[in-house]
XYZ file of C-alpha atoms in Angstrom:
566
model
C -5.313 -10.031 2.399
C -2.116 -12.013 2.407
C -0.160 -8.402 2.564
C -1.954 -7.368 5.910
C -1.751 -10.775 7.382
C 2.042 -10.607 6.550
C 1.948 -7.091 8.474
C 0.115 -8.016 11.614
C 2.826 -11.218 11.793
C 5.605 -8.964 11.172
C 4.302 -6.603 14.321
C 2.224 -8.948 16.366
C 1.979 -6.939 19.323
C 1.333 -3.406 17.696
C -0.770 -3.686 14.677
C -4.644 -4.491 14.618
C -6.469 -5.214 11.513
C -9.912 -3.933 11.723
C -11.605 -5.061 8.493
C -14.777 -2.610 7.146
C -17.375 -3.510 4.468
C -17.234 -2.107 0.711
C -18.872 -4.480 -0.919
C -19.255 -2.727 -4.420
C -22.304 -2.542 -6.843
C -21.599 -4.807 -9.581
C -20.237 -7.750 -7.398
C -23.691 -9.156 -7.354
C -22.976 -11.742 -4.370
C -20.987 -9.371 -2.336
C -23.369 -7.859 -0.148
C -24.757 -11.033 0.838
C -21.694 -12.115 1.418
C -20.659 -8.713 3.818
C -24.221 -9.195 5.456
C -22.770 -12.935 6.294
C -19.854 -12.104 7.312
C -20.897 -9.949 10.059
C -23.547 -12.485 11.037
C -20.864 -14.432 11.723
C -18.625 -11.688 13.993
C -21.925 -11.839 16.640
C -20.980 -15.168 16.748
C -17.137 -14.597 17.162
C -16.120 -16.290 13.663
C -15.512 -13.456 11.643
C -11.825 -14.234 10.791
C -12.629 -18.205 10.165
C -15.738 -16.911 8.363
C -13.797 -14.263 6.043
C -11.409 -16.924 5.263
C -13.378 -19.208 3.884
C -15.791 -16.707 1.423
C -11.786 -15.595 0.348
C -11.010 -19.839 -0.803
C -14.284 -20.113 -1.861
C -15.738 -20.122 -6.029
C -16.442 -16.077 -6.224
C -19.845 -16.952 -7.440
C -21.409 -20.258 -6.482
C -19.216 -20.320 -3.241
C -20.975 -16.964 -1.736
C -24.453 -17.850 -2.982
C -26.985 -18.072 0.035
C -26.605 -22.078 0.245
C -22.975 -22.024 0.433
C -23.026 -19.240 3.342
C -25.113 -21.412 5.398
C -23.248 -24.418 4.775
C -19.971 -22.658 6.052
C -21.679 -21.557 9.279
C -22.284 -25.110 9.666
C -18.424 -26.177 8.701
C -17.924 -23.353 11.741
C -20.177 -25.080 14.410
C -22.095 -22.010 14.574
C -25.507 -21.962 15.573
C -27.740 -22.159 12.294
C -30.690 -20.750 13.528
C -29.152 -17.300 14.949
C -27.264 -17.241 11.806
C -30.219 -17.274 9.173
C -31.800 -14.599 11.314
C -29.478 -12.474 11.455
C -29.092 -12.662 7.707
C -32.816 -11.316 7.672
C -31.935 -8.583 10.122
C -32.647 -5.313 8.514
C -30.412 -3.361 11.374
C -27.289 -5.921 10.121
C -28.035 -4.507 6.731
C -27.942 -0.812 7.925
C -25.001 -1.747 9.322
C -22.852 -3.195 5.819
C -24.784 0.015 4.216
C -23.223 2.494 6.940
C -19.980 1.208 6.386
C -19.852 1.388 2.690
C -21.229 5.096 2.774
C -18.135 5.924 5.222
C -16.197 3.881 2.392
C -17.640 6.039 -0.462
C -17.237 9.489 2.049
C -13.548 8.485 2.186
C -12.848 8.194 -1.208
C -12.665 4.550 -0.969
C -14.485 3.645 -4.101
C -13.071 0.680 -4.716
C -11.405 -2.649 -2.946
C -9.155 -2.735 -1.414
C -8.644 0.496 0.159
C -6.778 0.872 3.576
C -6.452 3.340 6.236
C -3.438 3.069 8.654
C -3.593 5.525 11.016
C -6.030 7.509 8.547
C -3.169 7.484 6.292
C -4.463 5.771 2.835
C -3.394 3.145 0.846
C -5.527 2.936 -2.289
C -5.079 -0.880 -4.132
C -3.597 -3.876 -3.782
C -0.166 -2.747 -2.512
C 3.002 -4.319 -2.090
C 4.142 -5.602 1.752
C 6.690 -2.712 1.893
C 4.348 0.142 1.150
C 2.505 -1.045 4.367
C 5.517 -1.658 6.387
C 6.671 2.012 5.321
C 4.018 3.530 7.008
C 3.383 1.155 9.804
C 7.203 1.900 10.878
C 6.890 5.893 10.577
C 3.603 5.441 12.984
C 5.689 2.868 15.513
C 8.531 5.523 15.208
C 5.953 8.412 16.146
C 4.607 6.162 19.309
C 7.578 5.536 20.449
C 9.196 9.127 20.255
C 5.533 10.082 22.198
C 6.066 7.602 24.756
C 2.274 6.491 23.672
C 0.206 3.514 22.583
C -3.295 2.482 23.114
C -6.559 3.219 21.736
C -6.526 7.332 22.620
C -3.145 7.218 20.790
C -4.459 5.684 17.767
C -7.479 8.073 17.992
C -5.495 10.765 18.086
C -3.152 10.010 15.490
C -6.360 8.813 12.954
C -7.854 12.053 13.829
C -4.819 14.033 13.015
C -4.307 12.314 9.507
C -7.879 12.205 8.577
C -10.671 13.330 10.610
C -13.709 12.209 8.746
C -12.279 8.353 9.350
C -12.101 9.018 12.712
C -15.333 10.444 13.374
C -16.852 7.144 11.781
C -14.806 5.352 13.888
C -14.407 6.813 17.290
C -16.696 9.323 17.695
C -20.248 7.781 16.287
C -21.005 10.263 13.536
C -23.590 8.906 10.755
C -21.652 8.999 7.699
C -23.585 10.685 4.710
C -25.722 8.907 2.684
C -24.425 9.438 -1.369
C -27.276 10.962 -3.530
C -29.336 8.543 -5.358
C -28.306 7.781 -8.273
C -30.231 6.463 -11.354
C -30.690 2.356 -11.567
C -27.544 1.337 -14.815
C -27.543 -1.502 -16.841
C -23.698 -1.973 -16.831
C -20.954 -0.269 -14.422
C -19.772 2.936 -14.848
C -16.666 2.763 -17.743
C -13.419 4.918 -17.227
C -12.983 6.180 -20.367
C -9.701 7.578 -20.367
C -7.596 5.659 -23.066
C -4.248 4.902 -22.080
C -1.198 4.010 -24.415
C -1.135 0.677 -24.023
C 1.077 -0.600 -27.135
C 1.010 -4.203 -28.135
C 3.821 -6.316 -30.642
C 4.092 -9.301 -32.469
C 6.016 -10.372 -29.487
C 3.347 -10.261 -27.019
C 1.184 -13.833 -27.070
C -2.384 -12.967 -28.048
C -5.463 -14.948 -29.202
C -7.768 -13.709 -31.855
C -7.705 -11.606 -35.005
C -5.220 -8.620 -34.873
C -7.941 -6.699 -37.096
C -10.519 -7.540 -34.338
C -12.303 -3.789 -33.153
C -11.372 -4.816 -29.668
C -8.031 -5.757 -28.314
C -8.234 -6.466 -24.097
C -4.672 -6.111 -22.729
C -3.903 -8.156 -19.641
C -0.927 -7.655 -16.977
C -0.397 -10.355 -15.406
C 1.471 -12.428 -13.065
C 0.995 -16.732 -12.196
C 1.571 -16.644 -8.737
C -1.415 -14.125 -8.249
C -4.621 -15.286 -6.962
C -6.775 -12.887 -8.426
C -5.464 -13.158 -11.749
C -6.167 -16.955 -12.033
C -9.661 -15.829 -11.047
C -9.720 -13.628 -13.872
C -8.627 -16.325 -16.594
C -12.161 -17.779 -16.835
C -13.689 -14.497 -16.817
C -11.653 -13.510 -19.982
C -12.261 -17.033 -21.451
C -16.175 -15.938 -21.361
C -15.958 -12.533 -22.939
C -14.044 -14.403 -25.625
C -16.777 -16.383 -26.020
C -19.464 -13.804 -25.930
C -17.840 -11.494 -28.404
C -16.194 -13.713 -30.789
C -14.010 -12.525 -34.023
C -14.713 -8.555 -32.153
C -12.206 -9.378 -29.372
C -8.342 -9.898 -29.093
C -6.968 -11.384 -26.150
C -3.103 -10.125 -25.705
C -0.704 -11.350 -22.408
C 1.795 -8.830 -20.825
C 4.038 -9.914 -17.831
C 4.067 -8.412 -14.244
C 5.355 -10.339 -12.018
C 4.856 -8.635 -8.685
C 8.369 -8.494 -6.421
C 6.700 -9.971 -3.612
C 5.709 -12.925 -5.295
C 8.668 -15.599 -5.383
C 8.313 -17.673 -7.733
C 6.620 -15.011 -10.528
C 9.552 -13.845 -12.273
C 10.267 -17.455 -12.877
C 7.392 -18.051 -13.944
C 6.885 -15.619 -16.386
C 10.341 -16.511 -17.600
C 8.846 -20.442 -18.173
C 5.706 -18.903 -20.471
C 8.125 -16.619 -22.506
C 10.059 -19.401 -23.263
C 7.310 -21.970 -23.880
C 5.929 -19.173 -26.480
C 9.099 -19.579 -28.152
C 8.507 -22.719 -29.324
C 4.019 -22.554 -29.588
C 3.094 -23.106 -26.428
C 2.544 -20.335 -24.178
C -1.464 -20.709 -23.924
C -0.761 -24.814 -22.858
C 1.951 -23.452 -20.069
C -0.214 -20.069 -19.150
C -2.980 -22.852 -18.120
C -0.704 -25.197 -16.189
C 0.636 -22.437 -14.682
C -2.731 -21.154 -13.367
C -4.187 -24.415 -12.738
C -0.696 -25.230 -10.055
C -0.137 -21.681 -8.785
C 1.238 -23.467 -5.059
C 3.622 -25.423 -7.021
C 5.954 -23.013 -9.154
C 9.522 -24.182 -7.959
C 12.047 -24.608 -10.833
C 11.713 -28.228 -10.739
C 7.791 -28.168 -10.975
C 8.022 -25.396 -14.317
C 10.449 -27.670 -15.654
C 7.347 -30.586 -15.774
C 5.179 -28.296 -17.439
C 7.159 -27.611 -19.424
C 8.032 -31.754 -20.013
C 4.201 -31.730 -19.943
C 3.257 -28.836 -22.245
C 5.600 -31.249 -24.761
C 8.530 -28.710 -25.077
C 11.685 -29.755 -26.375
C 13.318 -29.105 -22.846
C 17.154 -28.469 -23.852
C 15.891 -24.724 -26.318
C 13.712 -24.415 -22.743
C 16.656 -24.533 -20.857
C 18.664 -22.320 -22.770
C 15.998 -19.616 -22.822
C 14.722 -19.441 -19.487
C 18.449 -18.579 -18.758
C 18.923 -15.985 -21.505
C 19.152 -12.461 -20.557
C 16.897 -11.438 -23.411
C 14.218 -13.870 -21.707
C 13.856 -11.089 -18.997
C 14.329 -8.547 -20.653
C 11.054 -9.245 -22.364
C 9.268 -9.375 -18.969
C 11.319 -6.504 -17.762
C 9.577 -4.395 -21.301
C 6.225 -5.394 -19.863
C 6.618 -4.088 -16.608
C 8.489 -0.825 -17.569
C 4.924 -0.248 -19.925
C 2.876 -1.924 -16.494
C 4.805 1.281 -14.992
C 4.376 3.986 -17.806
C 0.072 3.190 -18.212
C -0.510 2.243 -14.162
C -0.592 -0.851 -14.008
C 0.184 -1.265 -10.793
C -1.029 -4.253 -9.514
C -2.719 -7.504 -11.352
C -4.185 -8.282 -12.753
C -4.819 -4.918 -14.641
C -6.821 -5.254 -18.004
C -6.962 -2.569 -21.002
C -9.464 -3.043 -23.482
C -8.869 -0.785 -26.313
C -6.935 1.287 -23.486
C -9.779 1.771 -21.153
C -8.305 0.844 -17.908
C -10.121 -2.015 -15.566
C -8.386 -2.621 -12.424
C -8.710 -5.983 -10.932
C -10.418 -9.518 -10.515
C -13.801 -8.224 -12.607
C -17.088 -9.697 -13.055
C -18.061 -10.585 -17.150
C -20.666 -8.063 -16.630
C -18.428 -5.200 -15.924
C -15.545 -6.315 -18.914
C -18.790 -6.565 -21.416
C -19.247 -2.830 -20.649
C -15.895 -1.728 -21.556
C -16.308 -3.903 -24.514
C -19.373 -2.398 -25.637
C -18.387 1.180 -24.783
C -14.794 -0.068 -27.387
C -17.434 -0.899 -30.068
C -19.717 1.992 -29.785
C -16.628 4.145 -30.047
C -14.744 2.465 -32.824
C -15.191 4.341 -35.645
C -15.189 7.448 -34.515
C -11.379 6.950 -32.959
C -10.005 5.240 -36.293
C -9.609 7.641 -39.422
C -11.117 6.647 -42.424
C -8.994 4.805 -44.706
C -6.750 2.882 -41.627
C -5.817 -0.715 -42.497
C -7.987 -2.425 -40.103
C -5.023 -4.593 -38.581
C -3.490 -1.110 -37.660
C -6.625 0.334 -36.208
C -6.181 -0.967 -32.250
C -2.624 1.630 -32.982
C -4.456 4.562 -34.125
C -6.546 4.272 -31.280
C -4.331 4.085 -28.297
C -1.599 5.768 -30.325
C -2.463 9.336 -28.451
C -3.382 7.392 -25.649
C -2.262 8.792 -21.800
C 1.036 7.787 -20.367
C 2.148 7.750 -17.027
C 5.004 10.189 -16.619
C 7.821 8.936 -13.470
C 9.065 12.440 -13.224
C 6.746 15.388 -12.045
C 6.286 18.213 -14.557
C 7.645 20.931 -11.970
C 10.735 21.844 -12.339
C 12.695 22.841 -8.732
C 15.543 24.528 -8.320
C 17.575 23.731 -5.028
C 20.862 24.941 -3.547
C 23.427 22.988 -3.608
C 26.542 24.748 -2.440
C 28.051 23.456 0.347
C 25.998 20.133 0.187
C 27.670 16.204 0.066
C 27.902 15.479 -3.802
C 28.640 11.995 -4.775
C 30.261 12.294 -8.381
C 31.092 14.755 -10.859
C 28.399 17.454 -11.884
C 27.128 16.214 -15.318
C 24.198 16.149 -17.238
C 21.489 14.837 -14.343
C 21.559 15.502 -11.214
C 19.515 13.011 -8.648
C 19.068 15.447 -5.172
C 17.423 13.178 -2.487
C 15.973 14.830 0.733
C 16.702 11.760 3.486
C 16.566 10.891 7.141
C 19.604 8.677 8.564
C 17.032 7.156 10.681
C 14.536 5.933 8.063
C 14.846 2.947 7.533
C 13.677 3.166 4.185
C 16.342 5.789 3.253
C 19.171 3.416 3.996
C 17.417 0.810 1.133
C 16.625 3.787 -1.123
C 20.470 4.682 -0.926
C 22.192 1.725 -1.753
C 21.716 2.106 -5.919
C 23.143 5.478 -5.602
C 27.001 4.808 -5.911
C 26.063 2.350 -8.503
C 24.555 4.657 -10.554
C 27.017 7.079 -10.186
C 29.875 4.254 -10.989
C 27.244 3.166 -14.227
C 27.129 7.078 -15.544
C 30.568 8.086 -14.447
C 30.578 11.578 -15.236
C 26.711 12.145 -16.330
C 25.115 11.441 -13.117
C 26.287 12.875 -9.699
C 23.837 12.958 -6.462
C 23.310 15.956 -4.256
C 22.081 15.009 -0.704
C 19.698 17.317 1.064
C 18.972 16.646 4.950
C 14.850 16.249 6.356
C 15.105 14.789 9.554
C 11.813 13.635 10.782
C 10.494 14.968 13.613
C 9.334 11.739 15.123
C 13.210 10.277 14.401
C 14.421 11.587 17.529
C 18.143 10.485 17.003
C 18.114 12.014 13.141
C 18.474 15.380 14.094
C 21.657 15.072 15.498
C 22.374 12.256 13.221
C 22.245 15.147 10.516
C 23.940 17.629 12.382
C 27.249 15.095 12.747
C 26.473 14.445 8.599
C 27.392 18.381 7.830
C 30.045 18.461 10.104
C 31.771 15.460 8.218
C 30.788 17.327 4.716
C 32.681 20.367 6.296
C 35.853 17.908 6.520
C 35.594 16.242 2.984
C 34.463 12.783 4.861
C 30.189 13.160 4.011
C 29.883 10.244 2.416
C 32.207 7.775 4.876
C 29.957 9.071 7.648
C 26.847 8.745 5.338
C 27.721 4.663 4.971
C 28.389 4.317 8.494
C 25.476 5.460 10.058
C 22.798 4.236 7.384
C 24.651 0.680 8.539
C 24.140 1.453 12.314
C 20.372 2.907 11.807
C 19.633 0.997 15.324
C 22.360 2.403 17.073
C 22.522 6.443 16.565
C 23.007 7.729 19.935
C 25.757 10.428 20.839
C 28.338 8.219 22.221
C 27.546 5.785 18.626
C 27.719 8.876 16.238
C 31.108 9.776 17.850
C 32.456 6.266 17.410
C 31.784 6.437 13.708
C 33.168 10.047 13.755
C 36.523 8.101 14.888
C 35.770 5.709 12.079
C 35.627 7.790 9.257
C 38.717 10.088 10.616
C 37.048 13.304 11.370
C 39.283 15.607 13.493
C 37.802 15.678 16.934
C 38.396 19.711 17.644
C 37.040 20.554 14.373
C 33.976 18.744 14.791
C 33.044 19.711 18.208
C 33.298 23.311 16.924
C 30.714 22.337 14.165
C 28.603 20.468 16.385
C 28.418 23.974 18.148
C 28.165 25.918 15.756
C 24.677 27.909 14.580
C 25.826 27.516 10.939
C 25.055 23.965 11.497
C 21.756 23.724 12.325
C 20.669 26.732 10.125
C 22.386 25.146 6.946
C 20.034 21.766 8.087
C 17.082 24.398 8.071
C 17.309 25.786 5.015
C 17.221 21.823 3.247
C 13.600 21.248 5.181
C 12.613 24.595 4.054
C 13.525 23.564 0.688
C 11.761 20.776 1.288
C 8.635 21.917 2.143
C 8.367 24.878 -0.776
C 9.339 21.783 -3.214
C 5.985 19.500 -1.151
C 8.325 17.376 0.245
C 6.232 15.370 3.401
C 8.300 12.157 3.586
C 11.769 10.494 2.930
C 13.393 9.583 0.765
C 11.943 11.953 -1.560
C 14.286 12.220 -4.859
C 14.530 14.943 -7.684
C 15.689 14.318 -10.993
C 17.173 17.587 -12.521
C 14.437 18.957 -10.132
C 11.541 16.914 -10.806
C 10.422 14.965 -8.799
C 10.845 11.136 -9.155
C 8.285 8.356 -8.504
C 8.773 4.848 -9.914
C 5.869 2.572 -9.876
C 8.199 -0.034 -9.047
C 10.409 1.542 -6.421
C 14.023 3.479 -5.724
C 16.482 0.740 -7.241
C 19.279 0.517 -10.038
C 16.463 -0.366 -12.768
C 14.071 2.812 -12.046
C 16.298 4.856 -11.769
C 18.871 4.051 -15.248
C 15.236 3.717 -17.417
C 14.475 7.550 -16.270
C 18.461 8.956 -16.839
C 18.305 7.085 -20.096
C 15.718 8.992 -20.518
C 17.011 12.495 -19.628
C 20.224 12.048 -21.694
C 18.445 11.187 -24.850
C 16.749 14.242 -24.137
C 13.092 12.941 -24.075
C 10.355 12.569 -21.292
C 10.430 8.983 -19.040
């Protein structure tokens, strides 16, 4: 929620949030809760509504009582409200829109659509803004806006969503299914790998070992703490609780705070900070972890030293890279004996992992395994994440810019001088190549979108500077100048990187040009390239849960020269 607020502030005038109901199964007080909330949009308080169930207690603060008394916090009128909590056509309504939900794939929450272009999860700010841009780009290159636009574009990207949406169709109704004790478990065990490092409460011999990624400055993850404090509880001795850091990029104050638990662990105390931490999530400046730490009754001048010691992050940078190679994209992300549960969970739905664990135990340990090495045999052969696609592709590069000397990994990124994304994506390049001097060079392959009106020629001016031995001058200049790419700009940086003005005019002419740019985007496409950047990695293709930058990037070529599989 934060995320898409941040969006429709960033573009106040050209983004609208239209918010659809998924309330799912095993959320017990969710459906209420939808039913509410669109009581409450008759009476035009849908957004003061929403915000309130979203600060309330997840389970006493949506039960019937505290719905009513928020109408009444609202001004809204009481009686109209109640009855339209009894109104069976309100009902239909939440139920319509979680069967288009469950048509479009959108099995669990949250799941947007921009455009009809999905974003499955809690994603970070700049996935949104990366396809909110390439839309904005589109409208303006069509000279369009409006509703029809928006139609036509949803329809275009996903047809079923806008036939829900624009055109009235009845979405299907999913088959019955049989009444279940206990959600449905995933039980695809991942490789989830756990140290003496890693803070952890409870027996290492226990049958069960939960895994938690987490971050303090999440809100959903300090809604998860008690949760996990009751299935300790409940289960006893069978359960081991163990901590792993993610802190998210778009949280501020995370990393630091992840860096203040590490180094209270050093000396005891990570469960005292972990709880402080939780219990002032708004207050996580360096002055305020310092108190807890005062507080938590660490001796503050080791505290000092390690929340400034390299190996400090290092530790949370280990987490993440494991966050990366088992999914765990967002937080908080549990494991429990590898099974995967995404998100803020009820008890109920933890307790069925748990007891799926159990019933599975014995027949995933051998016989004769130490019983403190039993949670290794288990996720052991468990399923890892892979960065790099299996495929391998094979792409021309003669003729094309290549940053570096030819060594043992090539990076070839297909780009767009006119996405802005592409300029960020580019900046780690040269530092890699400078880091791997001689092992790593990078190929560039043009893909100018169609909707990037200027990168066309942007590209065409790129190959005629590669023809003079000045690519990668002209490559700097214009990724710096993405807002000004017009003829009359492209020829001023032409000046400014020294290209000879006869030669390139010929170029600019020239067929060769355009067809050498055409045979990249048909590259492109045979390779399933739909977007930019898109970047290879000896011809695979790369995908970092965490995004293009210097860290990604060196953990995968480490990778490639010690000849194994990131």
């Amino acid at each position: 929620s934060p995320t898409l607020e941040q969006i429709v502030k960033q573009w106040p005038d050209d983004v609208r949030l239209v918010e659809l109901m998924n309330p799912l199964p095993f959320h017990k007080s969710a459906r209420p809760a939808a039913i509410a909330a669109l009581a409450a949009q008759q009476q035009q308080r849908y957004w003061d509504f929403r915000d309130l169930l979203f600060a309330s207690d997840q389970h006493a603060g949506l039960e019937d009582a505290a719905l009513a008394g928020y109408a009444r916090q609202l001004g809204m009128d009481a009686v109209r409200f109640k009855l339209a909590l009894e109104d069976a056509a309100l009902a239909a309504e939440v139920d319509r829109q979680q069967d288009a939900a469950v048509a479009l794939g959108a099995t669990g929450t949250p799941t947007s659509f921009i455009n009809g272009q999905k974003i499955a999860g809690a994603q970070p700010f700049e996935k949104f803004a990366e396809l909110v841009q390439a839309e904005l780009d589109a409208s303006v290159a069509a000279n369009r806006r409006g509703d029809a636009w928006v139609e036509e574009r949803t329809k275009a990207a996903n047809a079923a969503l806008a036939g829900y949406l624009y055109q009235g169709i009845e979405p299907p109704r999913p088959q019955a299914e049989a009444e279940e004790d206990a959600p449905k478990v995933d039980e695809t065990v991942w490789r989830v790998t756990v140290d003496a490092s890693d803070p952890s409460l409870g027996d290492p011999s226990a049958p069960v070992t939960v895994v938690e990624f987490s971050e303090f400055q999440c809100p959903f993850c300090a809604r998860v703490k008690p949760t996990l404090a009751a299935l300790k509880a409940k289960y006893g001795d069978k359960v081991r609780l163990v901590f792993k850091h993610n802190p998210l990029p778009f949280h501020d104050h995370a990393m630091d705070a992840a860096k203040a638990a590490v180094c209270a662990q050093k000396q005891g105390k990570f469960w005292e900070m972990h709880d402080l931490l939780f219990d002032n999530q708004r207050a996580l400046e360096p002055a305020d972890l310092r108190g807890y730490a005062q507080q938590a009754g660490l001796d503050l001048k080791a505290w000092d030293r390690c929340v400034k010691d390299k190996a400090t992050e290092a530790k949370i940078k280990a987490d993440q890279a494991l966050a990366g190679a088992v999914t765990a994209r967002g937080t908080p992300t549990s494991f429990v004996n590898g099974m995967r549960l995404a998100g803020a969970q009820p008890l109920d739905a933890f307790a069925a992992v748990v007891d799926t664990a159990l019933a599975r135990r014995d027949a995933q340990v051998p016989a004769g395994t130490a019983p403190e090495k039993a949670y290794d045999a288990i996720v052991g052969g468990g399923k890892v994440f892979s960065v790099l696609e299996e495929e391998v592709n094979t792409f021309d590069t003669k003729g094309r810019p290549r940053l570096g000397k030819a060594g043992k990994v090539e990076i070839t990124v297909f780009s767009d001088f006119q996405c802005p994304f592409c300029s960020r994506a580019a900046a780690p390049l040269a530092d890699l190549v400078k880091k791997y001097r001689g092992k790593v060079s990078v190929v560039y392959k043009h893909f100018p979108l169609s909707f990037h009106v200027r990168a066309m020629p942007a590209a065409r001016y790129a190959v005629c500077a590669e023809a003079q031995g000045r690519f990668w001058e002209l490559h700097d200049l214009m990724f710096d100048n993405q807002k000004a790419l017009e003829d009359e700009d492209l020829a001023g940086y032409a000046r400014q990187a020294r290209l000879d003005a006869k030669k390139l005019e010929a170029c600019l002419a020239a067929p060769a040009t355009d067809a050498l740019i055409d045979a990249d985007m048909a590259e492109a496409r045979a390779a399933g390239v739909r977007g930019t950047p898109t970047f290879y990695l000896n011809g695979r293709k790369f995908s970092p849960p965490g995004g293009y930058n210097v860290e990604s990037f060196s953990t995968a070529i480490d990778a490639l020269l010690a000849g194994k599989n990131p």
